[in-house]
Amino acid sequence: MNRDREAERWEEDYSRRGRVWGGAVHNLPPLSRGERVLELGCGNGKTSRAILGLTSDVVGIDLSASAVRLCRAHAPGSSGGQLALADARSLPFFDAVFDAVVAFHVIGHLPAEGRARSAHEAARVLRAGGTLFFSGFSPEDFRAGTGCETEPGTFVRKNGIATHYFTEDEVLALFQGLTPCECATRRWTMTVRGQTLPRAEIGATFKKNP
């Protein structure tokens, strides 16, 4: 799927469903006041709003114009945040300008080539000593295997949006230019119509060497 079609899929999804994700943000990065932070895939602003409670210098990007509008409505610029319509595979920023990059459940929606490109771009814009915070779904998650498999471990569901389910080794290999501090599988359960279902994601933290 080309980039224009990917953007259309997300635009359709946000336009149709609006502000889907609510509730508290779990595993919020340990950011410090004054750090400059880039959030990849700001979505409806749920995570951006939480990050703005830790540091006021936050830049959020998204491929979908509707997502950016939703994020602007729920994490307003008056709080210190900035938003841009941009692609994680080609970031419109100079090298080494962010203290931290937050990539929560966004890189996994890209094909293999796009995942590699976005990982490279995230590392590029990090300052020396900066931190990258990553999360992506694991093959242990109950939704893994649902839909049409387009690449190994990547499935497209009815809405046309792809999701890749990462192993820990894949995550470590994806950011091999950075130094891993943590990479582990987080597991929990959810109940749907009386059925208990397993949820699982890979959470990882990486540092950029000085």
PDB file of C-alpha atoms in Angstrom:
ATOM      1  CA  MET A   1       0.000   0.000   0.000  1.00  0.00           C
ATOM      2  CA  ASN A   2       1.448   3.414  -0.958  1.00  0.00           C
ATOM      3  CA  ARG A   3       1.695   6.333   1.427  1.00  0.00           C
ATOM      4  CA  ASP A   4      -1.252   8.224  -0.043  1.00  0.00           C
ATOM      5  CA  ARG A   5      -3.497   5.205   0.396  1.00  0.00           C
ATOM      6  CA  GLU A   6      -2.257   4.675   3.951  1.00  0.00           C
ATOM      7  CA  ALA A   7      -3.100   8.296   4.754  1.00  0.00           C
ATOM      8  CA  GLU A   8      -6.560   7.848   3.215  1.00  0.00           C
ATOM      9  CA  ARG A   9      -7.217   4.786   5.389  1.00  0.00           C
ATOM     10  CA  TRP A  10      -6.347   6.689   8.565  1.00  0.00           C
ATOM     11  CA  GLU A  11      -8.322   9.711   7.406  1.00  0.00           C
ATOM     12  CA  GLU A  12     -11.365   7.526   6.827  1.00  0.00           C
ATOM     13  CA  ASP A  13     -10.942   5.876  10.226  1.00  0.00           C
ATOM     14  CA  TYR A  14     -10.610   9.117  12.206  1.00  0.00           C
ATOM     15  CA  SER A  15     -13.340  10.854  10.227  1.00  0.00           C
ATOM     16  CA  ARG A  16     -15.718   7.963  10.894  1.00  0.00           C
ATOM     17  CA  ARG A  17     -14.907   7.117  14.508  1.00  0.00           C
ATOM     18  CA  GLY A  18     -13.548  10.405  15.872  1.00  0.00           C
ATOM     19  CA  ARG A  19     -11.906  10.433  19.289  1.00  0.00           C
ATOM     20  CA  VAL A  20     -11.819   6.682  19.903  1.00  0.00           C
ATOM     21  CA  TRP A  21      -9.083   6.258  22.480  1.00  0.00           C
ATOM     22  CA  GLY A  22      -9.764   7.624  25.935  1.00  0.00           C
ATOM     23  CA  GLY A  23      -8.844   6.774  29.514  1.00  0.00           C
ATOM     24  CA  ALA A  24      -5.500   7.015  31.250  1.00  0.00           C
ATOM     25  CA  VAL A  25      -2.159   6.594  29.496  1.00  0.00           C
ATOM     26  CA  HIS A  26      -0.292   3.646  30.969  1.00  0.00           C
ATOM     27  CA  ASN A  27       3.511   3.333  31.028  1.00  0.00           C
ATOM     28  CA  LEU A  28       3.968   7.053  30.472  1.00  0.00           C
ATOM     29  CA  PRO A  29       7.628   7.871  29.688  1.00  0.00           C
ATOM     30  CA  PRO A  30       9.648   9.337  32.601  1.00  0.00           C
ATOM     31  CA  LEU A  31      10.175  12.732  30.981  1.00  0.00           C
ATOM     32  CA  SER A  32      11.588  15.808  32.679  1.00  0.00           C
ATOM     33  CA  ARG A  33      10.359  19.395  32.574  1.00  0.00           C
ATOM     34  CA  GLY A  34      12.161  21.269  29.828  1.00  0.00           C
ATOM     35  CA  GLU A  35      12.873  18.264  27.600  1.00  0.00           C
ATOM     36  CA  ARG A  36      11.892  18.683  23.957  1.00  0.00           C
ATOM     37  CA  VAL A  37       9.766  15.705  22.928  1.00  0.00           C
ATOM     38  CA  LEU A  38       8.545  14.407  19.570  1.00  0.00           C
ATOM     39  CA  GLU A  39       5.497  12.143  19.520  1.00  0.00           C
ATOM     40  CA  LEU A  40       5.109  10.014  16.406  1.00  0.00           C
ATOM     41  CA  GLY A  41       1.447   9.408  15.555  1.00  0.00           C
ATOM     42  CA  CYS A  42      -0.262  11.836  17.924  1.00  0.00           C
ATOM     43  CA  GLY A  43      -3.690  10.432  16.999  1.00  0.00           C
ATOM     44  CA  ASN A  44      -6.508  12.036  18.954  1.00  0.00           C
ATOM     45  CA  GLY A  45      -4.202  13.645  21.513  1.00  0.00           C
ATOM     46  CA  LYS A  46      -4.558  11.173  24.377  1.00  0.00           C
ATOM     47  CA  THR A  47      -0.828  10.631  24.858  1.00  0.00           C
ATOM     48  CA  SER A  48       0.130  14.191  23.879  1.00  0.00           C
ATOM     49  CA  ARG A  49      -2.093  15.590  26.598  1.00  0.00           C
ATOM     50  CA  ALA A  50      -0.489  13.296  29.174  1.00  0.00           C
ATOM     51  CA  ILE A  51       3.038  14.206  28.029  1.00  0.00           C
ATOM     52  CA  LEU A  52       2.194  17.900  28.302  1.00  0.00           C
ATOM     53  CA  GLY A  53       1.688  17.273  32.004  1.00  0.00           C
ATOM     54  CA  LEU A  54       5.388  16.372  32.223  1.00  0.00           C
ATOM     55  CA  THR A  55       7.017  18.813  29.821  1.00  0.00           C
ATOM     56  CA  SER A  56       5.585  21.732  27.880  1.00  0.00           C
ATOM     57  CA  ASP A  57       7.806  21.417  24.809  1.00  0.00           C
ATOM     58  CA  VAL A  58       6.045  18.688  22.816  1.00  0.00           C
ATOM     59  CA  VAL A  59       5.738  18.302  19.045  1.00  0.00           C
ATOM     60  CA  GLY A  60       3.170  15.813  17.782  1.00  0.00           C
ATOM     61  CA  ILE A  61       2.917  14.581  14.193  1.00  0.00           C
ATOM     62  CA  ASP A  62       0.398  12.429  12.384  1.00  0.00           C
ATOM     63  CA  LEU A  63      -0.259  11.260   8.842  1.00  0.00           C
ATOM     64  CA  SER A  64      -3.981  12.073   9.147  1.00  0.00           C
ATOM     65  CA  ALA A  65      -5.282  15.648   9.018  1.00  0.00           C
ATOM     66  CA  SER A  66      -8.355  14.579  11.007  1.00  0.00           C
ATOM     67  CA  ALA A  67      -6.108  13.149  13.727  1.00  0.00           C
ATOM     68  CA  VAL A  68      -4.172  16.413  13.927  1.00  0.00           C
ATOM     69  CA  ARG A  69      -7.439  18.344  14.290  1.00  0.00           C
ATOM     70  CA  LEU A  70      -8.606  16.012  17.048  1.00  0.00           C
ATOM     71  CA  CYS A  71      -5.279  16.270  18.804  1.00  0.00           C
ATOM     72  CA  ARG A  72      -5.363  20.062  18.576  1.00  0.00           C
ATOM     73  CA  ALA A  73      -8.816  20.061  20.158  1.00  0.00           C
ATOM     74  CA  HIS A  74      -7.762  17.843  23.086  1.00  0.00           C
ATOM     75  CA  ALA A  75      -4.141  18.933  23.574  1.00  0.00           C
ATOM     76  CA  PRO A  76      -4.296  22.630  22.655  1.00  0.00           C
ATOM     77  CA  GLY A  77      -1.277  24.620  21.518  1.00  0.00           C
ATOM     78  CA  SER A  78      -1.792  27.031  24.409  1.00  0.00           C
ATOM     79  CA  SER A  79      -0.467  24.284  26.679  1.00  0.00           C
ATOM     80  CA  GLY A  80       2.893  24.403  24.884  1.00  0.00           C
ATOM     81  CA  GLY A  81       2.336  21.639  22.352  1.00  0.00           C
ATOM     82  CA  GLN A  82       2.881  21.966  18.622  1.00  0.00           C
ATOM     83  CA  LEU A  83       1.352  19.811  15.902  1.00  0.00           C
ATOM     84  CA  ALA A  84       2.273  19.003  12.327  1.00  0.00           C
ATOM     85  CA  LEU A  85       0.862  16.922   9.510  1.00  0.00           C
ATOM     86  CA  ALA A  86       3.848  14.709   8.710  1.00  0.00           C
ATOM     87  CA  ASP A  87       5.024  11.169   7.963  1.00  0.00           C
ATOM     88  CA  ALA A  88       7.215   9.330  10.488  1.00  0.00           C
ATOM     89  CA  ARG A  89       9.209   7.932   7.558  1.00  0.00           C
ATOM     90  CA  SER A  90      10.313  11.408   6.452  1.00  0.00           C
ATOM     91  CA  LEU A  91      10.409  13.754   9.435  1.00  0.00           C
ATOM     92  CA  PRO A  92      10.499  17.500   8.638  1.00  0.00           C
ATOM     93  CA  PHE A  93      13.082  18.256  11.333  1.00  0.00           C
ATOM     94  CA  PHE A  94      16.819  18.870  11.464  1.00  0.00           C
ATOM     95  CA  ASP A  95      19.160  16.284  12.947  1.00  0.00           C
ATOM     96  CA  ALA A  96      19.531  16.007  16.726  1.00  0.00           C
ATOM     97  CA  VAL A  97      16.794  18.434  17.835  1.00  0.00           C
ATOM     98  CA  PHE A  98      14.775  16.341  20.330  1.00  0.00           C
ATOM     99  CA  ASP A  99      15.630  15.054  23.787  1.00  0.00           C
ATOM    100  CA  ALA A 100      13.100  12.234  23.460  1.00  0.00           C
ATOM    101  CA  VAL A 101      10.980  10.525  20.818  1.00  0.00           C
ATOM    102  CA  VAL A 102       7.774   8.708  21.807  1.00  0.00           C
ATOM    103  CA  ALA A 103       6.616   6.029  19.360  1.00  0.00           C
ATOM    104  CA  PHE A 104       3.610   4.318  20.938  1.00  0.00           C
ATOM    105  CA  HIS A 105       1.725   1.952  18.608  1.00  0.00           C
ATOM    106  CA  VAL A 106       2.543   3.814  15.418  1.00  0.00           C
ATOM    107  CA  ILE A 107       5.570   2.167  13.771  1.00  0.00           C
ATOM    108  CA  GLY A 108       3.715  -1.162  13.813  1.00  0.00           C
ATOM    109  CA  HIS A 109       1.176   0.230  11.341  1.00  0.00           C
ATOM    110  CA  LEU A 110       3.860   0.544   8.668  1.00  0.00           C
ATOM    111  CA  PRO A 111       5.184  -2.108   6.251  1.00  0.00           C
ATOM    112  CA  ALA A 112       8.667  -3.506   6.912  1.00  0.00           C
ATOM    113  CA  GLU A 113      10.452  -0.922   4.778  1.00  0.00           C
ATOM    114  CA  GLY A 114       8.490   1.874   6.456  1.00  0.00           C
ATOM    115  CA  ARG A 115       9.265   0.549   9.924  1.00  0.00           C
ATOM    116  CA  ALA A 116      12.975   0.574   9.144  1.00  0.00           C
ATOM    117  CA  ARG A 117      12.775   4.068   7.689  1.00  0.00           C
ATOM    118  CA  SER A 118      10.822   5.499  10.633  1.00  0.00           C
ATOM    119  CA  ALA A 119      13.256   3.923  13.112  1.00  0.00           C
ATOM    120  CA  HIS A 120      16.141   5.554  11.244  1.00  0.00           C
ATOM    121  CA  GLU A 121      14.364   8.922  11.221  1.00  0.00           C
ATOM    122  CA  ALA A 122      13.561   8.716  14.948  1.00  0.00           C
ATOM    123  CA  ALA A 123      17.226   8.083  15.726  1.00  0.00           C
ATOM    124  CA  ARG A 124      18.300  10.876  13.392  1.00  0.00           C
ATOM    125  CA  VAL A 125      16.301  13.603  15.154  1.00  0.00           C
ATOM    126  CA  LEU A 126      17.395  12.494  18.641  1.00  0.00           C
ATOM    127  CA  ARG A 127      20.125  14.450  20.359  1.00  0.00           C
ATOM    128  CA  ALA A 128      23.157  12.616  21.717  1.00  0.00           C
ATOM    129  CA  GLY A 129      22.096  11.100  25.026  1.00  0.00           C
ATOM    130  CA  GLY A 130      18.431  11.315  24.008  1.00  0.00           C
ATOM    131  CA  THR A 131      15.856   8.594  24.654  1.00  0.00           C
ATOM    132  CA  LEU A 132      13.436   6.762  22.396  1.00  0.00           C
ATOM    133  CA  PHE A 133      10.347   5.190  23.956  1.00  0.00           C
ATOM    134  CA  PHE A 134       8.668   2.459  21.869  1.00  0.00           C
ATOM    135  CA  SER A 135       5.628   0.241  22.168  1.00  0.00           C
ATOM    136  CA  GLY A 136       4.081  -2.179  19.685  1.00  0.00           C
ATOM    137  CA  PHE A 137       1.796  -5.180  19.899  1.00  0.00           C
ATOM    138  CA  SER A 138       3.171  -8.670  20.498  1.00  0.00           C
ATOM    139  CA  PRO A 139       2.199 -11.925  18.735  1.00  0.00           C
ATOM    140  CA  GLU A 140       0.799 -12.970  22.128  1.00  0.00           C
ATOM    141  CA  ASP A 141      -1.975 -10.390  21.762  1.00  0.00           C
ATOM    142  CA  PHE A 142      -5.366 -11.935  20.995  1.00  0.00           C
ATOM    143  CA  ARG A 143      -5.743  -9.867  17.830  1.00  0.00           C
ATOM    144  CA  ALA A 144      -2.556 -11.228  16.254  1.00  0.00           C
ATOM    145  CA  GLY A 145      -3.431 -13.309  13.198  1.00  0.00           C
ATOM    146  CA  THR A 146      -6.737 -11.539  12.574  1.00  0.00           C
ATOM    147  CA  GLY A 147      -7.151 -10.304   9.027  1.00  0.00           C
ATOM    148  CA  CYS A 148      -5.124 -10.770   5.865  1.00  0.00           C
ATOM    149  CA  GLU A 149      -1.403 -11.385   6.355  1.00  0.00           C
ATOM    150  CA  THR A 150       0.469  -9.037   4.010  1.00  0.00           C
ATOM    151  CA  GLU A 151       3.972  -9.640   5.414  1.00  0.00           C
ATOM    152  CA  PRO A 152       5.222 -12.051   8.081  1.00  0.00           C
ATOM    153  CA  GLY A 153       3.569 -10.957  11.324  1.00  0.00           C
ATOM    154  CA  THR A 154       1.636  -8.104   9.664  1.00  0.00           C
ATOM    155  CA  PHE A 155      -2.138  -8.292   9.268  1.00  0.00           C
ATOM    156  CA  VAL A 156      -4.646  -5.972   7.617  1.00  0.00           C
ATOM    157  CA  ARG A 157      -8.104  -5.902   9.190  1.00  0.00           C
ATOM    158  CA  LYS A 158     -11.424  -4.851   7.667  1.00  0.00           C
ATOM    159  CA  ASN A 159     -10.702  -1.133   8.052  1.00  0.00           C
ATOM    160  CA  GLY A 160      -7.710  -1.537   5.734  1.00  0.00           C
ATOM    161  CA  ILE A 161      -5.180  -0.585   8.413  1.00  0.00           C
ATOM    162  CA  ALA A 162      -2.193  -2.871   8.899  1.00  0.00           C
ATOM    163  CA  THR A 163      -0.752  -3.903  12.263  1.00  0.00           C
ATOM    164  CA  HIS A 164       2.564  -5.650  12.764  1.00  0.00           C
ATOM    165  CA  TYR A 165       3.005  -7.852  15.836  1.00  0.00           C
ATOM    166  CA  PHE A 166       6.585  -7.555  17.085  1.00  0.00           C
ATOM    167  CA  THR A 167       8.808 -10.021  18.852  1.00  0.00           C
ATOM    168  CA  GLU A 168      11.335  -8.579  21.295  1.00  0.00           C
ATOM    169  CA  ASP A 169      14.169  -9.545  18.941  1.00  0.00           C
ATOM    170  CA  GLU A 170      12.504  -7.637  16.097  1.00  0.00           C
ATOM    171  CA  VAL A 171      12.288  -4.484  18.189  1.00  0.00           C
ATOM    172  CA  LEU A 172      15.933  -4.713  19.204  1.00  0.00           C
ATOM    173  CA  ALA A 173      16.957  -5.230  15.564  1.00  0.00           C
ATOM    174  CA  LEU A 174      14.770  -2.343  14.391  1.00  0.00           C
ATOM    175  CA  PHE A 175      16.633   0.160  16.558  1.00  0.00           C
ATOM    176  CA  GLN A 176      20.053  -1.430  16.290  1.00  0.00           C
ATOM    177  CA  GLY A 177      21.650   2.009  15.870  1.00  0.00           C
ATOM    178  CA  LEU A 178      20.594   2.884  19.433  1.00  0.00           C
ATOM    179  CA  THR A 179      21.556   1.336  22.767  1.00  0.00           C
ATOM    180  CA  PRO A 180      18.746  -0.703  24.386  1.00  0.00           C
ATOM    181  CA  CYS A 181      17.969   0.064  28.023  1.00  0.00           C
ATOM    182  CA  GLU A 182      14.841  -2.079  28.299  1.00  0.00           C
ATOM    183  CA  CYS A 183      12.865  -4.392  26.033  1.00  0.00           C
ATOM    184  CA  ALA A 184      10.160  -6.540  27.569  1.00  0.00           C
ATOM    185  CA  THR A 185       6.691  -7.947  26.924  1.00  0.00           C
ATOM    186  CA  ARG A 186       3.853  -6.418  28.930  1.00  0.00           C
ATOM    187  CA  ARG A 187       0.876  -8.695  29.453  1.00  0.00           C
ATOM    188  CA  TRP A 188      -2.642  -8.054  30.743  1.00  0.00           C
ATOM    189  CA  THR A 189      -6.183  -9.200  30.008  1.00  0.00           C
ATOM    190  CA  MET A 190      -9.454  -7.627  28.935  1.00  0.00           C
ATOM    191  CA  THR A 191     -12.981  -8.966  29.115  1.00  0.00           C
ATOM    192  CA  VAL A 192     -15.289  -8.776  26.102  1.00  0.00           C
ATOM    193  CA  ARG A 193     -18.812 -10.210  26.380  1.00  0.00           C
ATOM    194  CA  GLY A 194     -17.777 -12.326  29.314  1.00  0.00           C
ATOM    195  CA  GLN A 195     -14.676 -13.708  27.602  1.00  0.00           C
ATOM    196  CA  THR A 196     -11.225 -13.003  29.018  1.00  0.00           C
ATOM    197  CA  LEU A 197      -8.775 -12.171  26.253  1.00  0.00           C
ATOM    198  CA  PRO A 198      -4.969 -11.822  26.408  1.00  0.00           C
ATOM    199  CA  ARG A 199      -3.362  -8.498  25.557  1.00  0.00           C
ATOM    200  CA  ALA A 200       0.387  -8.137  25.043  1.00  0.00           C
ATOM    201  CA  GLU A 201       2.737  -5.434  23.808  1.00  0.00           C
ATOM    202  CA  ILE A 202       6.466  -4.924  23.584  1.00  0.00           C
ATOM    203  CA  GLY A 203       7.707  -1.923  25.547  1.00  0.00           C
ATOM    204  CA  ALA A 204      11.256  -0.740  24.928  1.00  0.00           C
ATOM    205  CA  THR A 205      13.545   2.159  25.754  1.00  0.00           C
ATOM    206  CA  PHE A 206      16.673   3.092  23.803  1.00  0.00           C
ATOM    207  CA  LYS A 207      19.428   5.667  24.244  1.00  0.00           C
ATOM    208  CA  LYS A 208      21.400   7.502  21.588  1.00  0.00           C
ATOM    209  CA  ASN A 209      25.070   7.394  22.461  1.00  0.00           C
ATOM    210  CA  PRO A 210      26.925  10.724  22.798  1.00  0.00           C
TER     211      PRO A 210
END
